[in-house]
Every structure is written in structure tokens, then in C-alpha cells.
PDB file of C-alpha atoms in Angstrom:
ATOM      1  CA  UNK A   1     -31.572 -71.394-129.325  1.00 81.00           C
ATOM      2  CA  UNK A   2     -32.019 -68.626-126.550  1.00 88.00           C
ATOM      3  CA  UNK A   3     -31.324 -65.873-128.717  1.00 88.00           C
ATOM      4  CA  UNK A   4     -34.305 -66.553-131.001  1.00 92.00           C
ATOM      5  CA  UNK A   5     -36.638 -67.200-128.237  1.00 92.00           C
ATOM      6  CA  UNK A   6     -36.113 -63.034-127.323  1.00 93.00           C
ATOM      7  CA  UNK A   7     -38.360 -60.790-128.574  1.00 90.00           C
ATOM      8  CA  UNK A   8     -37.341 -58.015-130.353  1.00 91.00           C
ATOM      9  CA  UNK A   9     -38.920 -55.328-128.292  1.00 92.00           C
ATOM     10  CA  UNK A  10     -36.704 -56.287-125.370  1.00 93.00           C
ATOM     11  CA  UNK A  11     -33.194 -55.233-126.849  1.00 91.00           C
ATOM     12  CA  UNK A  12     -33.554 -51.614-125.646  1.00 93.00           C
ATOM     13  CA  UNK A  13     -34.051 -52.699-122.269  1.00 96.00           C
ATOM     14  CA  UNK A  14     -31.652 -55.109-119.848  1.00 98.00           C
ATOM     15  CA  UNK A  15     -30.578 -58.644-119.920  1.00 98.00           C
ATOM     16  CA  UNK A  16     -29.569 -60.509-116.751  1.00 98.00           C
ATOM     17  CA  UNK A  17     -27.996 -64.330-117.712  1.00 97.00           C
ATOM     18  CA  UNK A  18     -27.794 -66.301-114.221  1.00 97.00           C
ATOM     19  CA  UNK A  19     -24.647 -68.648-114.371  1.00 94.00           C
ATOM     20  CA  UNK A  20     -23.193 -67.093-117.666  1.00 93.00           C
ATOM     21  CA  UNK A  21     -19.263 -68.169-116.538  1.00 88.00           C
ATOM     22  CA  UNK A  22     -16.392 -66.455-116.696  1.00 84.00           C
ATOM     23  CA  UNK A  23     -16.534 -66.536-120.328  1.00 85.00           C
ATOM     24  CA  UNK A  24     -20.533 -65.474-121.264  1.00 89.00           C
ATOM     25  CA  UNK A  25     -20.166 -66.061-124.972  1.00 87.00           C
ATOM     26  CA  UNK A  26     -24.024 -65.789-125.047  1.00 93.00           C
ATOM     27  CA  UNK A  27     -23.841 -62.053-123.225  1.00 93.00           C
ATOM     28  CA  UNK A  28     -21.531 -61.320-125.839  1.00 91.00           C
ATOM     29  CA  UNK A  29     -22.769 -62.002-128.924  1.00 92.00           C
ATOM     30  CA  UNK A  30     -26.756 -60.772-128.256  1.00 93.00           C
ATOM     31  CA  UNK A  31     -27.858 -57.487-128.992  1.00 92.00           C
ATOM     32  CA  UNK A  32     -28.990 -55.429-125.992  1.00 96.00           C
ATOM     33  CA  UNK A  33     -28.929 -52.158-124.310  1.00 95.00           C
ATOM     34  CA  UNK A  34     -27.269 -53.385-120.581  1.00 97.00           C
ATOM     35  CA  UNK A  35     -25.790 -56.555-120.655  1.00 98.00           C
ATOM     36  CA  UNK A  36     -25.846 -57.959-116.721  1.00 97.00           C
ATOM     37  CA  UNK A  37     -24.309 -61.769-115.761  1.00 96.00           C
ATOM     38  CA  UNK A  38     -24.423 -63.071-112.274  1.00 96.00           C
ATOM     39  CA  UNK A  39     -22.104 -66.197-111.301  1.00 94.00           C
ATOM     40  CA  UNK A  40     -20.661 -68.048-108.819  1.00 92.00           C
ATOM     41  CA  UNK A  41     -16.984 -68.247-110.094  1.00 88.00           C
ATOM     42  CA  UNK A  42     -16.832 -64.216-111.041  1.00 81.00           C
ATOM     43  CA  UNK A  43     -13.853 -62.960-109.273  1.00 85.00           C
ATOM     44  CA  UNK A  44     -12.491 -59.155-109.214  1.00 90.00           C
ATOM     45  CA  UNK A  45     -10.182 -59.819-111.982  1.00 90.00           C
ATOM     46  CA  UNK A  46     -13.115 -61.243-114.653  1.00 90.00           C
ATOM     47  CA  UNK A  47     -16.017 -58.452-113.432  1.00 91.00           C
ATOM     48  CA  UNK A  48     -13.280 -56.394-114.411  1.00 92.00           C
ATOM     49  CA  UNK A  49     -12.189 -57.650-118.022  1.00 92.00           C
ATOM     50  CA  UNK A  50     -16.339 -57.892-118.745  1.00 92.00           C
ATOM     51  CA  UNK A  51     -16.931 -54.448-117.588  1.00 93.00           C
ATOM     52  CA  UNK A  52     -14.728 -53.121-120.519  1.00 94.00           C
ATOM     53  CA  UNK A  53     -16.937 -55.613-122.480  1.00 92.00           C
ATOM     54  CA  UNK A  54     -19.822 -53.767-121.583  1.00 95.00           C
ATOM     55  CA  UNK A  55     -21.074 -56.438-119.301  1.00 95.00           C
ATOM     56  CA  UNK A  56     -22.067 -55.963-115.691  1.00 96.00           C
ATOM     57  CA  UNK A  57     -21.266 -59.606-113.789  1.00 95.00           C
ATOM     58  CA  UNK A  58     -21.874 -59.597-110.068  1.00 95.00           C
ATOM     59  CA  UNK A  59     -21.068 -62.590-108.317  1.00 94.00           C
ATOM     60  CA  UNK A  60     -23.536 -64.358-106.235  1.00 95.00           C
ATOM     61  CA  UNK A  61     -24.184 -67.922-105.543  1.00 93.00           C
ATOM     62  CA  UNK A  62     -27.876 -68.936-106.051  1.00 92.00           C
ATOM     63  CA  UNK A  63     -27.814 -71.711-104.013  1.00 88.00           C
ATOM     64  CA  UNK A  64     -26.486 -70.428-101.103  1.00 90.00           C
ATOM     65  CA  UNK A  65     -28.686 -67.344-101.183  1.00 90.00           C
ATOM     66  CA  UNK A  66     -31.589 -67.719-103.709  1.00 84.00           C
ATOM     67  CA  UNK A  67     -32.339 -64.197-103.070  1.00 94.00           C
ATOM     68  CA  UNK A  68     -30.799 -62.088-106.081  1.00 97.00           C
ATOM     69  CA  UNK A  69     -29.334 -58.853-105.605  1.00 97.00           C
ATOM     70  CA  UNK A  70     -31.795 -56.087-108.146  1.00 98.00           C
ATOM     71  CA  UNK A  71     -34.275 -54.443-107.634  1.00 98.00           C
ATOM     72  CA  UNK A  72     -38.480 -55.015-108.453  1.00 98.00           C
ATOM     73  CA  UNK A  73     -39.138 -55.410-112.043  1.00 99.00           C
ATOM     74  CA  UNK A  74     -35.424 -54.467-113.020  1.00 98.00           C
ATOM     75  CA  UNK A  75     -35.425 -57.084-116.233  1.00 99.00           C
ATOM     76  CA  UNK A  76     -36.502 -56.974-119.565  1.00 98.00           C
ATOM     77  CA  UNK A  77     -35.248 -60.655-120.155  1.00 98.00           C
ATOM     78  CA  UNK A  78     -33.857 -63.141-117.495  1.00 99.00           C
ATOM     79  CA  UNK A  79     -31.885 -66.402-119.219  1.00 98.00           C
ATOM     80  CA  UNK A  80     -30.470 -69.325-117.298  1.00 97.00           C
ATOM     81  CA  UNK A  81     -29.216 -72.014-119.984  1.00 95.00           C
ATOM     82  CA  UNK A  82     -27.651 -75.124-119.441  1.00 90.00           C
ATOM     83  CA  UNK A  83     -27.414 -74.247-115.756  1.00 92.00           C
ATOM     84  CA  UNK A  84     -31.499 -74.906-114.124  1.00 92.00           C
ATOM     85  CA  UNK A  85     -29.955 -78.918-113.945  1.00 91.00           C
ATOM     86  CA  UNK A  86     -27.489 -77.949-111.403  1.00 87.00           C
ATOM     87  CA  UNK A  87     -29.522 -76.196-109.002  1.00 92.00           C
ATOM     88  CA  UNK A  88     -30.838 -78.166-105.934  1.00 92.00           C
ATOM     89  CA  UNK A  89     -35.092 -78.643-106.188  1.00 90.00           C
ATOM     90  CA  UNK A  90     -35.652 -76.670-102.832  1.00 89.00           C
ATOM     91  CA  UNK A  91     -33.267 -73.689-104.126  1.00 91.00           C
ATOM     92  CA  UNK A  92     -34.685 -73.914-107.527  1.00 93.00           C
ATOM     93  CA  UNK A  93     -38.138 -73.023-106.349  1.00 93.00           C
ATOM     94  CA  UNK A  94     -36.887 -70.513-104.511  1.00 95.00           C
ATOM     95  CA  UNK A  95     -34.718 -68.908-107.445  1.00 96.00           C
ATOM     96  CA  UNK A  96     -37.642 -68.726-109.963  1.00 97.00           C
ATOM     97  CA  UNK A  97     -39.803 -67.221-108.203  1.00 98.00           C
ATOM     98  CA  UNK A  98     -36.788 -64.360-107.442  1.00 98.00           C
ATOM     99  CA  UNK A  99     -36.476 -64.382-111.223  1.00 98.00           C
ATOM    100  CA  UNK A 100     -40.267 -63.266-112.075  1.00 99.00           C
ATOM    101  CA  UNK A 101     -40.029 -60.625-109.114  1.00 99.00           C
ATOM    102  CA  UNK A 102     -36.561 -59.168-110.789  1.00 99.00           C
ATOM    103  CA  UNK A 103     -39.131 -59.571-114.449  1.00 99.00           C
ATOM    104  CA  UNK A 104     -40.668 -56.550-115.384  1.00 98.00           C
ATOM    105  CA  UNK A 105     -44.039 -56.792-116.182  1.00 98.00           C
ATOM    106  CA  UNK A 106     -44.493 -58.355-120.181  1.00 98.00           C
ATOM    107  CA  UNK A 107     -40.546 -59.878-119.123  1.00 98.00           C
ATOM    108  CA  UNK A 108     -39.358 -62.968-120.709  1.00 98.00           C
ATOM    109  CA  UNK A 109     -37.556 -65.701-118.169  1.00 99.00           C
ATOM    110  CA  UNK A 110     -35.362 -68.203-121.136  1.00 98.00           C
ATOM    111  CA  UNK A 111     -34.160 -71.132-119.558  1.00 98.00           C
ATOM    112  CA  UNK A 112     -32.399 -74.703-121.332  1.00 96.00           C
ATOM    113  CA  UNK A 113     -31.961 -78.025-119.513  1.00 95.00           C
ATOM    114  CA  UNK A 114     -30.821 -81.366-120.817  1.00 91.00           C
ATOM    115  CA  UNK A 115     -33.873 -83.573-121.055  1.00 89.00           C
ATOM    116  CA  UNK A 116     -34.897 -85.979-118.982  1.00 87.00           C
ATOM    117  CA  UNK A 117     -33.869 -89.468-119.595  1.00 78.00           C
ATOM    118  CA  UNK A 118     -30.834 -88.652-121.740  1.00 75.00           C
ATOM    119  CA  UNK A 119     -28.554 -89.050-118.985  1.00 74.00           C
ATOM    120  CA  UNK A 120     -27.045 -92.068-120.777  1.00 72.00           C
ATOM    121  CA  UNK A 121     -26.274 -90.110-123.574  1.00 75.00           C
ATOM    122  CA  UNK A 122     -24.688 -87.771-121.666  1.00 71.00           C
ATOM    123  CA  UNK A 123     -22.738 -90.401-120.112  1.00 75.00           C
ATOM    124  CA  UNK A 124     -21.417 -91.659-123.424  1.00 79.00           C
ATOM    125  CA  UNK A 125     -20.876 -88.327-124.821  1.00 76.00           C
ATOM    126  CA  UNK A 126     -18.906 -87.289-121.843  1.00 76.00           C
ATOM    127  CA  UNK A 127     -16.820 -91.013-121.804  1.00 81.00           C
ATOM    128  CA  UNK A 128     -15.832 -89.496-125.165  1.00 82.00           C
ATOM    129  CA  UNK A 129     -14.592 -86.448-124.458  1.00 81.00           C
ATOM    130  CA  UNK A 130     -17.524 -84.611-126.376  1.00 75.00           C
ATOM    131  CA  UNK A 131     -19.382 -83.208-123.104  1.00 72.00           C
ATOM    132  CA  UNK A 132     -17.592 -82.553-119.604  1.00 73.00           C
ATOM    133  CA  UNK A 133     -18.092 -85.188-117.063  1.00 69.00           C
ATOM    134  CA  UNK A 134     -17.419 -82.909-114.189  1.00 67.00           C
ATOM    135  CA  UNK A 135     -20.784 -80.861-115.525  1.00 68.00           C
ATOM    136  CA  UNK A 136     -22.507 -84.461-116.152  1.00 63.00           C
ATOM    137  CA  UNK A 137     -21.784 -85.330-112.970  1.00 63.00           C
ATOM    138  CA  UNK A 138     -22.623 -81.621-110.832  1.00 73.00           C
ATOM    139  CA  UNK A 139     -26.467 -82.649-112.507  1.00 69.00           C
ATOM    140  CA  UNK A 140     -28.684 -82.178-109.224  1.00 74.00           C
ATOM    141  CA  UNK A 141     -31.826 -83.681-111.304  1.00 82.00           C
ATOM    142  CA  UNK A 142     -33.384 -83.967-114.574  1.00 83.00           C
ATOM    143  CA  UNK A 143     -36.809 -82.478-116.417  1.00 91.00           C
ATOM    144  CA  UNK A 144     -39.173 -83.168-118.527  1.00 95.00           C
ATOM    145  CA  UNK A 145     -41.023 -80.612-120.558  1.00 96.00           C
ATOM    146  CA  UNK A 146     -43.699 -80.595-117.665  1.00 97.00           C
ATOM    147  CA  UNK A 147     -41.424 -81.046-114.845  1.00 96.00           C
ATOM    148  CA  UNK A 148     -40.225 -77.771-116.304  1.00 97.00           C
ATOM    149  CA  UNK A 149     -43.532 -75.905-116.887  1.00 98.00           C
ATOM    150  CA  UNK A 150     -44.108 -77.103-113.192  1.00 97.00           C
ATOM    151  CA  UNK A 151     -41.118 -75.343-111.467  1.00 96.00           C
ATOM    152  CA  UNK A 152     -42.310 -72.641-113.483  1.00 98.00           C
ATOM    153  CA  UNK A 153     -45.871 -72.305-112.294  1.00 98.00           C
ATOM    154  CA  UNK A 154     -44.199 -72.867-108.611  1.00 96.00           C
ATOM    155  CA  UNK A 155     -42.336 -69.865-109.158  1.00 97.00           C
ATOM    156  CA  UNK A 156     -45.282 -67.697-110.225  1.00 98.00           C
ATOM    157  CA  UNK A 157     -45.616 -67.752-113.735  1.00 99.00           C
ATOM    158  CA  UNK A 158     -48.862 -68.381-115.357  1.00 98.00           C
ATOM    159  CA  UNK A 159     -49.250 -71.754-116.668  1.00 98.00           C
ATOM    160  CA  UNK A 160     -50.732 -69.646-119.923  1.00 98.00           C
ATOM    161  CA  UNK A 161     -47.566 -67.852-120.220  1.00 98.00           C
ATOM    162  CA  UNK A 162     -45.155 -70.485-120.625  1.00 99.00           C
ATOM    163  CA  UNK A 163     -44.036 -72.372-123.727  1.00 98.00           C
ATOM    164  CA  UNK A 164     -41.851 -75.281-123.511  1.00 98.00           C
ATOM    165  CA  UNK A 165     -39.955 -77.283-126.809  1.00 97.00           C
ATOM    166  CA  UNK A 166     -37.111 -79.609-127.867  1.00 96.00           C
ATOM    167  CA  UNK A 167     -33.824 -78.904-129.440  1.00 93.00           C
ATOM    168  CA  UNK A 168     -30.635 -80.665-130.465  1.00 87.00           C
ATOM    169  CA  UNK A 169     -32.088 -83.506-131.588  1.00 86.00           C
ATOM    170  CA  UNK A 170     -34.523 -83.353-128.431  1.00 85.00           C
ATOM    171  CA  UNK A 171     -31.771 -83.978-126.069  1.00 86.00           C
ATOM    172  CA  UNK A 172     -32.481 -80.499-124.433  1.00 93.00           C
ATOM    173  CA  UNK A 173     -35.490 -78.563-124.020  1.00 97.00           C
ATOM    174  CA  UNK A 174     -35.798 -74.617-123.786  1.00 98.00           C
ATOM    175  CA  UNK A 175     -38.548 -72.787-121.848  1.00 98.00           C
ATOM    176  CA  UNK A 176     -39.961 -69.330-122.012  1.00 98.00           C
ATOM    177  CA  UNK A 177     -41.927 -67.925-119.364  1.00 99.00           C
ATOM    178  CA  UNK A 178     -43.701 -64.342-119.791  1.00 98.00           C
ATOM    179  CA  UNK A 179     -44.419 -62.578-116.628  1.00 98.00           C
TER     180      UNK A 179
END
């Protein structure tokens, strides 16, 4: 879903996705001129293997420090998927509005989260093996399509420059914020 949601005039510039894991399958496979990841659980040994990947990961925990390590208007595109859910509300606040300062102007901020109200689903699907409970369970709250343009607009992003929609059924949403 992300990767449609970029626009094309971004790929010569930089990508930064925050909690992209020590496996960023979605840094990977998209199509961009510097390809930066920032997580938690990056140790020496991964920033390592991704650098010969042509990856840059740094690792930084956005909870404990909502600040982010770059520079003014350093990004072309920010993405955050499947991760805005496990962020505490106070830190989240914080955190977006870091993101649109690390935008460059005309940037793109991507972000999924599992929609509010399918936390039984979730439940189920993670009962079964399909999902991973101990991701279920590290949830710190759920959103709504305007719960999410909300955090957004708290952040700094103009309620005019944000789309919101529903994918997988409508189990998730994705949001796309232009600074």
C-alpha cells in the first residue's frame, strides 16, 4: 500500500522508514536514491549487513527520545507503517511533529495503523497463528481515520494536506500527510 501512496518525483531524493526492523523488506524493494531506516532493535551487526544493502539504519528509540537525529528538511518521504499503534499518545505527538520538521518542504509523511475497533479480529487472527500476539499485544491504542488526521494536524500538518483511506479489507487504514 505505501509504495503507491509515493509520488514519483520523490525517488531521486531520500527515504527515512521509522521502525523498519531488522529486516526492512519495504526499504528494500522501493525505488529511491538514499534509502535511511531508524529502529529500536538495530544493532552494529544489522547497520552493518544493510549498509552493503545500500541502506543507512541508525538506531534510535522514539519513545524514549522523540527527538530524531537529521537535520531541517532532510526528507523527501518519511513512512512509519504498521508501527504509529505502538507508540505511546504523549510520544506520538511529539514524534510527528519531529517528522514534518525532518520533511522537506512539498515532503510526503506515509503512515499505516490497524483500524480502530478491529482489535477482536486481531485477537482471533493472532489465537491462530496468522498475526503475532506479542505485536497485538505491544498495541499502545487504536485510530480511526480521524483520530489519525488528528495526530496529524497536532503535529503540524495542514488538515488540507492530509488524505486518509482503508485497506485490507478496511482492517487498516493508511495516511498521507504533505508538508
Amino acid at each position: 500500500m505505501a509504495e503507491r501512496l509515493i509520488p514519483e518525483e520523490s525517488r531521486s531524493g531520500r527515504i527515512l522508514d521509522i521502525g523498519c526492523g531488522t529486516f526492512p523488506l519495504f526499504l528494500a524493494s522501493t525505488r529511491f536514491a538514499e534509502k535511511h531506516g531508524l529502529d529500536r532493535v538495530a544493532g552494529p551487526e544489522t547497520i552493518a549487513r544493510l549498509k552493503e544493502e545500500g541502506i543507512s539504519l541508525t538506531h534510535h528509540d522514539v519513545e524514549a527520545s522523540a527527538t530524531l537525529p537529521y537535520e531541517d528538511k532532510h526528507f523527501d518521504v518519511v513512512t512509519m507503517l504498521a508501527v504509529f499503534e505502538h507508540i505511546e499518545p504523549r510520544a506520538l505527538t511529539l514524534l510527528t511533529a519531529e517528522i514534518h520538521r525532518i520533511l522537506k518542504p512539498g515532503g510526503v509523511y506515509i503512515l499505516t495503523t490497524p483500524n480502530a475497533g478491529t482489535e477482536s479480529i486481531l485477537s482471533v487472527l493472532s489465537f491462530l497463528g496468522l498475526v503475532s500476539s506479542e505485536e497485538v499485544g505491544e498495541h499502545k491504542d487504536s485510530y480511526s481515520r480521524e483520530s489519525v488526521r488528528a495526530r496529524l494536524r497536532e503535529g503540524g500538518f495542514a488538515a488540507d494536506a492530509i488524505q486518509t483511506g482503508l485497506f485490507e479489507f478496511g482492517l487498516n487504514i493508511w495516511a498521507r500527510a504533505r508538508k
